[in-house]
């Protein structure tokens, strides 16, 4: 922004722009987007020096995690903070607005990505590095972080596009036939969702004349009956629900998540659907809560059926990573309860669930990667004997499975208990029953998998009472072993810790929930502080 | 009831100790070998001694609580309560736990995973201790499920056997379902009483009984209690759990964990008990379980299974007594619970010792062990006398007390059930204690000899306790039975327990009848077994097979569901997604009155009309085109027409972009498609075409309606005016669109540039990267490639 042009008519800059220079602390809002974007660009430049990729990406992700932690600490103490891109006053420029919800998700995502990327050393080959694994990864993180931190709904769309196209790149990397098939379904269905999102942003702009989230929250509540906001909210919910893989819009997930390398599967499981859930929480509750409330009964049905159908899918599966894909979907149902019920308790439960699910599902896909690396397959019929070979690894996976099924004392049970309580308090006994039934089915499903892959003496057909371990290979290089198994252990440790000490994530979830049901406070923080 | 007073904080340590011991158990076992069991047993023993010191204060009516905040803002406190009920359970868990740890040391000697086994046993012990001590409902749930999980690990300990694996999963699934019921019950109780703290809940008197939520709470509590305490028909997991090593059967599946359901009923008795539902359902289910268990026990020849089925029966008897709900019946339940823990724990350990030393536990393949295993024989006799309800054991006292309770309550039918059940218990007790030891010596797989100290210690101690409790009945009653009964009823309980009958009372007569029946049945055991076996075979179906059918049914149903909801065809996915999008748009428009007003027919100029006509004809051509190439080109016609509309309405930038996009996409699509089957005709069946047309038309209609609605309201020009005003003056650009792209919303553009870059990279990757080979050595390839 240059100084005013002497030839131009005199203007009052303060009426259009933030005149105070941004403090360094405020840069904290945009740095989590700038760092991975820059890292990604640098990685493209040094595309042929593949040995540089891993340290560069690792450093970028570590810095990202650090920045997100600083940001999280700031929003927890101060409430939502905003920085205006280009210095234009809200709602005219693009706002970056971090609240506890966004910062929590961004931090968890960065942690999951950092840990998952540790497995990329042995599992991504040189050609895949040269053709962009790490740039795709960094751009994926750019999109994910941008989506969590932006305060502008069109800008949210842009980050959705960034993360969609990077995930597309990650998904296709490897060019196996089933990957291409998965990528086509993933790509086309997600483009539909993104297009519907774009269309609804256009409709929303046409109705309210603004794109700033805080401004939308205020104007949507002041809008008269001539504004078709319920319809627009329904379309937005539809688009985000599809992104989140809610039933019956979940087709793309089971079609694609098991096809790329396990590292990529793990990243997707931890990050992608949660962006959809985040958008549902942010837009469906904070911005348009009044409108989505009109069809909350539909959301109740969607949440309940997503949980149960996902669990059934997991029960029916015979391929490890496909089963995990259905478990991701089942978890999405739990996260939708917050949107459907809308009470602080329900939102707390859903947000807690989302955070722990990011870590648990990432860990489980990485564990599946270890199993596939050692046994050469993820087919349950051909697995077996892993408990006899590595009892500690088996124990870690069991912990993760129990966390998914919501069994205490692991991370999944707190949100489950809270969600049951919230649904009972909201007089939705059937939804509470769905949570419990889904938990039951998940227990059965994961128990089955563990019985086959770990406890059974060997592949299907192994004589009773004997061990048949010939099919299980060994990861010879100790560095590879640490790189592949270490992340699973670290994440499982976090899962146990979240179960035993629920106050950290639980407190963040409570703070986030309080923020979501206070649109007036959000608007005042964003527009009030900087408005002329 | 007195107000709770603070408990000594060592109780928290006593609860943590088994968990900590579990962490080091494998190491301790590796370092100390055989002595490890004694070292590890010191942990529960210390806790046991500690709990003993609390007997005095608790007998005086003290209720002690301690704990720490777990998640304060959610109202969860990790709180513990020591009262008559939980203290007795804590003593059983730590006391029998001590003996079991020692016993396991002998039983698992030489097993490669003995250390791990110890670890699991200790983990369970901690969980079980937490379960009975928990004062907070959430803590109770956590511990409850923790016992299910550790039970799962222990039942499946011998994991290469399919039966063990199945039994473990069955137990996990059934008791896990009960755990979910418990969670819901705890939360509903919290809703009804405003607290999840059990000591506060039981002080609320009639609040729950008077609430609309009573029935759901009651049913959920039953769901939890009946699964854990193996009531018919949910009992199937318990006999199957005998797949576990015997120390597990003795500890979890007779003395402690299976009593958790009874514990829950007892704990909530003050606020749930005494209602018609309670006094009807519990005795019926309990009575059925008692009869089923004893009859099934008669059928067995495996010592452990005989005992397991009588455990089911005893749990039924306990539920029956708690269901009767009177003070006397509760005293009977308490007495029987304790007696059962002593004699059944001992008998299981004895069965394990026989199995361990003789190599079989099939009662028909055993005999004449009395000389080879005299101590085991003696302790078996002591336990069987107690199980049979004969003096001078605590079992006799308990049986008298429970008959008195049933008699006072006037429940004649239940008396008959209890007498029949107890008579059969006598049969099984003596069958286990006599058959392997009497008669001629039988050749056994292993050459039998007396078990080592570790194996015989437990039965001796438990026998002595069962005898001592009866001999010092007054003290036992004052400091153990009555405080526990008082905690269950919620008020002080009076009872006169006696070992030597002072007069010919109804219970005494019932006892004599029981013994007489039992002796007759014992003598006729072989024909009786054959008869029961024939009946069971005749029925041919049981809940155990039912479980398999349910699981198989669920998996089959799930497979059908998956085939329906995930058919694997992109066309189907697109049709469903877009169809649902139509509904999503149209439903709110109709339901929430957001339909637009009927628009006035627009006043079109000639050129506008022509352009629209071109656009429409382009669309028609797309639909009716016979080949794909025609379709693509026709779509281009429509696109160009829209671009012309942009020109007509003064948006040259947009029009230019639209022209570029349309040109490029038609060219690229046509180029790509020349590689593919361009001439291919549309082979969709008519029905499909109609469905597609409806979806497509619907989506167009829906968007048109929303757009009409929006354009009918005045547009908020705040942003437009701002951009118009400041585009030139501050941002120094005359083309507002450009300024928006590069300045006002420059970040969006940065993001889009990134998208273009990634797209390029992705295409490069798609073209260049060859199909991957396994990165890591696998059994098939062997080498890294």
PDB file of N, CA and C in Angstrom, chain A residues 6-71:
ATOM      1  N   UNK A   6      -0.554  11.942  -4.766  1.00  0.00           N
ATOM      2  CA  UNK A   6      -0.821  13.395  -4.628  1.00  0.00           C
ATOM      3  C   UNK A   6      -1.887  13.883  -5.595  1.00  0.00           C
ATOM      4  N   UNK A   7      -2.043  13.175  -6.762  1.00  0.00           N
ATOM      5  CA  UNK A   7      -3.023  13.633  -7.736  1.00  0.00           C
ATOM      6  C   UNK A   7      -4.440  13.201  -7.406  1.00  0.00           C
ATOM      7  N   UNK A   8      -4.545  12.191  -6.557  1.00  0.00           N
ATOM      8  CA  UNK A   8      -5.871  11.669  -6.263  1.00  0.00           C
ATOM      9  C   UNK A   8      -6.611  12.614  -5.341  1.00  0.00           C
ATOM     10  N   UNK A   9      -7.952  12.560  -5.417  1.00  0.00           N
ATOM     11  CA  UNK A   9      -8.716  13.376  -4.473  1.00  0.00           C
ATOM     12  C   UNK A   9      -8.430  12.901  -3.050  1.00  0.00           C
ATOM     13  N   UNK A  10      -8.512  13.814  -2.106  1.00  0.00           N
ATOM     14  CA  UNK A  10      -8.213  13.443  -0.724  1.00  0.00           C
ATOM     15  C   UNK A  10      -9.215  12.424  -0.226  1.00  0.00           C
ATOM     16  N   UNK A  11      -8.708  11.362   0.388  1.00  0.00           N
ATOM     17  CA  UNK A  11      -9.609  10.362   0.969  1.00  0.00           C
ATOM     18  C   UNK A  11      -9.234  10.136   2.423  1.00  0.00           C
ATOM     19  N   UNK A  12     -10.225   9.708   3.151  1.00  0.00           N
ATOM     20  CA  UNK A  12      -9.973   9.378   4.545  1.00  0.00           C
ATOM     21  C   UNK A  12      -9.584   7.908   4.621  1.00  0.00           C
ATOM     22  N   UNK A  13      -8.296   7.667   4.711  1.00  0.00           N
ATOM     23  CA  UNK A  13      -7.820   6.278   4.699  1.00  0.00           C
ATOM     24  C   UNK A  13      -8.372   5.500   5.888  1.00  0.00           C
ATOM     25  N   UNK A  14      -8.534   6.165   7.000  1.00  0.00           N
ATOM     26  CA  UNK A  14      -8.997   5.464   8.188  1.00  0.00           C
ATOM     27  C   UNK A  14     -10.402   4.897   8.001  1.00  0.00           C
ATOM     28  N   UNK A  15     -11.151   5.434   7.034  1.00  0.00           N
ATOM     29  CA  UNK A  15     -12.496   4.911   6.809  1.00  0.00           C
ATOM     30  C   UNK A  15     -12.457   3.605   6.033  1.00  0.00           C
ATOM     31  N   UNK A  16     -11.334   3.305   5.422  1.00  0.00           N
ATOM     32  CA  UNK A  16     -11.255   2.115   4.582  1.00  0.00           C
ATOM     33  C   UNK A  16     -10.258   1.099   5.081  1.00  0.00           C
ATOM     34  N   UNK A  17      -9.291   1.542   5.841  1.00  0.00           N
ATOM     35  CA  UNK A  17      -8.204   0.622   6.167  1.00  0.00           C
ATOM     36  C   UNK A  17      -7.870   0.662   7.641  1.00  0.00           C
ATOM     37  N   UNK A  18      -7.241  -0.450   8.068  1.00  0.00           N
ATOM     38  CA  UNK A  18      -6.688  -0.483   9.411  1.00  0.00           C
ATOM     39  C   UNK A  18      -5.423   0.353   9.361  1.00  0.00           C
ATOM     40  N   UNK A  19      -5.370   1.393  10.148  1.00  0.00           N
ATOM     41  CA  UNK A  19      -4.220   2.300  10.018  1.00  0.00           C
ATOM     42  C   UNK A  19      -3.070   1.896  10.925  1.00  0.00           C
ATOM     43  N   UNK A  20      -3.400   1.309  12.076  1.00  0.00           N
ATOM     44  CA  UNK A  20      -2.318   0.870  12.959  1.00  0.00           C
ATOM     45  C   UNK A  20      -1.579  -0.281  12.304  1.00  0.00           C
ATOM     46  N   UNK A  21      -0.249  -0.256  12.335  1.00  0.00           N
ATOM     47  CA  UNK A  21       0.486  -1.391  11.753  1.00  0.00           C
ATOM     48  C   UNK A  21       0.221  -2.657  12.555  1.00  0.00           C
ATOM     49  N   UNK A  22       0.222  -3.801  11.828  1.00  0.00           N
ATOM     50  CA  UNK A  22      -0.011  -5.067  12.508  1.00  0.00           C
ATOM     51  C   UNK A  22       1.131  -5.341  13.474  1.00  0.00           C
ATOM     52  N   UNK A  23       0.770  -5.724  14.680  1.00  0.00           N
ATOM     53  CA  UNK A  23       1.813  -6.108  15.626  1.00  0.00           C
ATOM     54  C   UNK A  23       2.343  -7.470  15.214  1.00  0.00           C
ATOM     55  N   UNK A  24       3.528  -7.777  15.737  1.00  0.00           N
ATOM     56  CA  UNK A  24       4.088  -9.080  15.399  1.00  0.00           C
ATOM     57  C   UNK A  24       3.172 -10.194  15.842  1.00  0.00           C
ATOM     58  N   UNK A  25       2.522  -9.990  17.001  1.00  0.00           N
ATOM     59  CA  UNK A  25       1.642 -11.031  17.536  1.00  0.00           C
ATOM     60  C   UNK A  25       0.527 -11.347  16.557  1.00  0.00           C
ATOM     61  N   UNK A  26       0.052 -10.337  15.824  1.00  0.00           N
ATOM     62  CA  UNK A  26      -1.043 -10.583  14.898  1.00  0.00           C
ATOM     63  C   UNK A  26      -0.607 -11.407  13.693  1.00  0.00           C
ATOM     64  N   UNK A  27       0.664 -11.321  13.375  1.00  0.00           N
ATOM     65  CA  UNK A  27       1.146 -12.125  12.249  1.00  0.00           C
ATOM     66  C   UNK A  27       0.977 -13.617  12.502  1.00  0.00           C
ATOM     67  N   UNK A  28       0.826 -13.925  13.775  1.00  0.00           N
ATOM     68  CA  UNK A  28       0.612 -15.304  14.173  1.00  0.00           C
ATOM     69  C   UNK A  28      -0.594 -15.903  13.471  1.00  0.00           C
ATOM     70  N   UNK A  29      -1.522 -15.039  13.037  1.00  0.00           N
ATOM     71  CA  UNK A  29      -2.725 -15.544  12.397  1.00  0.00           C
ATOM     72  C   UNK A  29      -2.464 -16.063  10.998  1.00  0.00           C
ATOM     73  N   UNK A  30      -1.589 -15.401  10.270  1.00  0.00           N
ATOM     74  CA  UNK A  30      -1.402 -15.752   8.870  1.00  0.00           C
ATOM     75  C   UNK A  30      -0.173 -16.636   8.678  1.00  0.00           C
ATOM     76  N   UNK A  31       0.756 -16.573   9.648  1.00  0.00           N
ATOM     77  CA  UNK A  31       1.960 -17.395   9.501  1.00  0.00           C
ATOM     78  C   UNK A  31       1.663 -18.885   9.351  1.00  0.00           C
ATOM     79  N   UNK A  32       0.669 -19.431  10.088  1.00  0.00           N
ATOM     80  CA  UNK A  32       0.405 -20.871   9.898  1.00  0.00           C
ATOM     81  C   UNK A  32      -0.037 -21.217   8.478  1.00  0.00           C
ATOM     82  N   UNK A  33      -0.481 -20.232   7.713  1.00  0.00           N
ATOM     83  CA  UNK A  33      -0.782 -20.493   6.306  1.00  0.00           C
ATOM     84  C   UNK A  33       0.447 -20.208   5.451  1.00  0.00           C
ATOM     85  N   UNK A  34       1.143 -19.116   5.804  1.00  0.00           N
ATOM     86  CA  UNK A  34       2.278 -18.712   4.981  1.00  0.00           C
ATOM     87  C   UNK A  34       3.417 -19.730   5.044  1.00  0.00           C
ATOM     88  N   UNK A  35       3.661 -20.280   6.238  1.00  0.00           N
ATOM     89  CA  UNK A  35       4.809 -21.184   6.389  1.00  0.00           C
ATOM     90  C   UNK A  35       4.674 -22.437   5.516  1.00  0.00           C
ATOM     91  N   UNK A  36       3.552 -23.164   5.611  1.00  0.00           N
ATOM     92  CA  UNK A  36       3.477 -24.349   4.730  1.00  0.00           C
ATOM     93  C   UNK A  36       3.417 -23.979   3.251  1.00  0.00           C
ATOM     94  N   UNK A  37       2.820 -22.829   2.923  1.00  0.00           N
ATOM     95  CA  UNK A  37       2.749 -22.424   1.521  1.00  0.00           C
ATOM     96  C   UNK A  37       4.156 -22.164   0.980  1.00  0.00           C
ATOM     97  N   UNK A  38       4.949 -21.427   1.784  1.00  0.00           N
ATOM     98  CA  UNK A  38       6.316 -21.141   1.365  1.00  0.00           C
ATOM     99  C   UNK A  38       7.146 -22.414   1.302  1.00  0.00           C
ATOM    100  N   UNK A  39       6.972 -23.253   2.327  1.00  0.00           N
ATOM    101  CA  UNK A  39       7.720 -24.514   2.319  1.00  0.00           C
ATOM    102  C   UNK A  39       7.379 -25.315   1.068  1.00  0.00           C
ATOM    103  N   UNK A  40       6.087 -25.325   0.746  1.00  0.00           N
ATOM    104  CA  UNK A  40       5.663 -26.049  -0.445  1.00  0.00           C
ATOM    105  C   UNK A  40       6.326 -25.483  -1.685  1.00  0.00           C
ATOM    106  N   UNK A  41       6.377 -24.152  -1.782  1.00  0.00           N
ATOM    107  CA  UNK A  41       6.987 -23.521  -2.955  1.00  0.00           C
ATOM    108  C   UNK A  41       8.468 -23.862  -3.037  1.00  0.00           C
ATOM    109  N   UNK A  42       9.141 -23.802  -1.889  1.00  0.00           N
ATOM    110  CA  UNK A  42      10.576 -24.137  -1.879  1.00  0.00           C
ATOM    111  C   UNK A  42      10.772 -25.594  -2.312  1.00  0.00           C
ATOM    112  N   UNK A  43       9.904 -26.458  -1.831  1.00  0.00           N
ATOM    113  CA  UNK A  43      10.032 -27.872  -2.185  1.00  0.00           C
ATOM    114  C   UNK A  43       9.862 -28.089  -3.677  1.00  0.00           C
ATOM    115  N   UNK A  44       8.976 -27.315  -4.288  1.00  0.00           N
ATOM    116  CA  UNK A  44       8.825 -27.439  -5.736  1.00  0.00           C
ATOM    117  C   UNK A  44      10.110 -27.002  -6.425  1.00  0.00           C
ATOM    118  N   UNK A  45      10.740 -25.933  -5.866  1.00  0.00           N
ATOM    119  CA  UNK A  45      11.970 -25.436  -6.481  1.00  0.00           C
ATOM    120  C   UNK A  45      13.093 -26.464  -6.380  1.00  0.00           C
ATOM    121  N   UNK A  46      13.148 -27.175  -5.265  1.00  0.00           N
ATOM    122  CA  UNK A  46      14.237 -28.151  -5.113  1.00  0.00           C
ATOM    123  C   UNK A  46      13.733 -29.562  -5.393  1.00  0.00           C
ATOM    124  N   UNK A  47      12.828 -29.606  -6.361  1.00  0.00           N
ATOM    125  CA  UNK A  47      12.126 -30.831  -6.679  1.00  0.00           C
ATOM    126  C   UNK A  47      13.061 -32.011  -6.951  1.00  0.00           C
ATOM    127  N   UNK A  48      14.193 -31.738  -7.575  1.00  0.00           N
ATOM    128  CA  UNK A  48      15.077 -32.839  -7.949  1.00  0.00           C
ATOM    129  C   UNK A  48      16.004 -33.262  -6.826  1.00  0.00           C
ATOM    130  N   UNK A  49      16.143 -32.411  -5.823  1.00  0.00           N
ATOM    131  CA  UNK A  49      17.010 -32.778  -4.694  1.00  0.00           C
ATOM    132  C   UNK A  49      16.158 -33.464  -3.647  1.00  0.00           C
ATOM    133  N   UNK A  50      15.776 -34.696  -3.945  1.00  0.00           N
ATOM    134  CA  UNK A  50      14.769 -35.331  -3.105  1.00  0.00           C
ATOM    135  C   UNK A  50      15.263 -35.572  -1.677  1.00  0.00           C
ATOM    136  N   UNK A  51      16.594 -35.598  -1.492  1.00  0.00           N
ATOM    137  CA  UNK A  51      17.071 -35.833  -0.123  1.00  0.00           C
ATOM    138  C   UNK A  51      16.775 -34.639   0.782  1.00  0.00           C
ATOM    139  N   UNK A  52      16.522 -33.476   0.177  1.00  0.00           N
ATOM    140  CA  UNK A  52      16.224 -32.288   0.981  1.00  0.00           C
ATOM    141  C   UNK A  52      14.754 -32.256   1.423  1.00  0.00           C
ATOM    142  N   UNK A  53      13.913 -33.033   0.730  1.00  0.00           N
ATOM    143  CA  UNK A  53      12.475 -32.873   0.945  1.00  0.00           C
ATOM    144  C   UNK A  53      12.059 -33.171   2.377  1.00  0.00           C
ATOM    145  N   UNK A  54      12.580 -34.315   2.889  1.00  0.00           N
ATOM    146  CA  UNK A  54      12.093 -34.745   4.181  1.00  0.00           C
ATOM    147  C   UNK A  54      12.474 -33.759   5.288  1.00  0.00           C
ATOM    148  N   UNK A  55      13.755 -33.346   5.365  1.00  0.00           N
ATOM    149  CA  UNK A  55      14.071 -32.370   6.418  1.00  0.00           C
ATOM    150  C   UNK A  55      13.315 -31.061   6.251  1.00  0.00           C
ATOM    151  N   UNK A  56      13.176 -30.595   5.010  1.00  0.00           N
ATOM    152  CA  UNK A  56      12.473 -29.329   4.796  1.00  0.00           C
ATOM    153  C   UNK A  56      11.023 -29.426   5.239  1.00  0.00           C
ATOM    154  N   UNK A  57      10.352 -30.506   4.789  1.00  0.00           N
ATOM    155  CA  UNK A  57       8.945 -30.649   5.146  1.00  0.00           C
ATOM    156  C   UNK A  57       8.789 -30.846   6.641  1.00  0.00           C
ATOM    157  N   UNK A  58       9.700 -31.629   7.224  1.00  0.00           N
ATOM    158  CA  UNK A  58       9.632 -31.851   8.661  1.00  0.00           C
ATOM    159  C   UNK A  58       9.771 -30.545   9.418  1.00  0.00           C
ATOM    160  N   UNK A  59      10.728 -29.727   8.980  1.00  0.00           N
ATOM    161  CA  UNK A  59      10.921 -28.444   9.645  1.00  0.00           C
ATOM    162  C   UNK A  59       9.681 -27.577   9.477  1.00  0.00           C
ATOM    163  N   UNK A  60       9.147 -27.565   8.249  1.00  0.00           N
ATOM    164  CA  UNK A  60       7.949 -26.746   8.000  1.00  0.00           C
ATOM    165  C   UNK A  60       6.809 -27.164   8.905  1.00  0.00           C
ATOM    166  N   UNK A  61       6.591 -28.470   9.020  1.00  0.00           N
ATOM    167  CA  UNK A  61       5.482 -28.942   9.845  1.00  0.00           C
ATOM    168  C   UNK A  61       5.726 -28.666  11.323  1.00  0.00           C
ATOM    169  N   UNK A  62       7.000 -28.811  11.738  1.00  0.00           N
ATOM    170  CA  UNK A  62       7.305 -28.548  13.143  1.00  0.00           C
ATOM    171  C   UNK A  62       7.060 -27.084  13.466  1.00  0.00           C
ATOM    172  N   UNK A  63       7.508 -26.199  12.548  1.00  0.00           N
ATOM    173  CA  UNK A  63       7.263 -24.771  12.770  1.00  0.00           C
ATOM    174  C   UNK A  63       5.767 -24.500  12.786  1.00  0.00           C
ATOM    175  N   UNK A  64       5.054 -25.147  11.874  1.00  0.00           N
ATOM    176  CA  UNK A  64       3.600 -24.964  11.816  1.00  0.00           C
ATOM    177  C   UNK A  64       2.963 -25.354  13.145  1.00  0.00           C
ATOM    178  N   UNK A  65       3.387 -26.486  13.675  1.00  0.00           N
ATOM    179  CA  UNK A  65       2.824 -26.926  14.950  1.00  0.00           C
ATOM    180  C   UNK A  65       3.122 -25.908  16.051  1.00  0.00           C
ATOM    181  N   UNK A  66       4.367 -25.431  16.070  1.00  0.00           N
ATOM    182  CA  UNK A  66       4.739 -24.443  17.075  1.00  0.00           C
ATOM    183  C   UNK A  66       3.901 -23.179  16.963  1.00  0.00           C
ATOM    184  N   UNK A  67       3.743 -22.690  15.721  1.00  0.00           N
ATOM    185  CA  UNK A  67       2.949 -21.477  15.510  1.00  0.00           C
ATOM    186  C   UNK A  67       1.513 -21.688  15.954  1.00  0.00           C
ATOM    187  N   UNK A  68       0.954 -22.858  15.591  1.00  0.00           N
ATOM    188  CA  UNK A  68      -0.426 -23.123  15.967  1.00  0.00           C
ATOM    189  C   UNK A  68      -0.587 -23.183  17.479  1.00  0.00           C
ATOM    190  N   UNK A  69       0.429 -23.738  18.150  1.00  0.00           N
ATOM    191  CA  UNK A  69       0.354 -23.803  19.614  1.00  0.00           C
ATOM    192  C   UNK A  69       0.365 -22.393  20.212  1.00  0.00           C
ATOM    193  N   UNK A  70       1.229 -21.542  19.662  1.00  0.00           N
ATOM    194  CA  UNK A  70       1.269 -20.158  20.151  1.00  0.00           C
ATOM    195  C   UNK A  70      -0.071 -19.477  19.929  1.00  0.00           C
ATOM    196  N   UNK A  71      -0.620 -19.717  18.731  1.00  0.00           N
ATOM    197  CA  UNK A  71      -1.903 -19.104  18.402  1.00  0.00           C
ATOM    198  C   UNK A  71      -2.991 -19.616  19.334  1.00  0.00           C
TER     199      UNK A  71
END
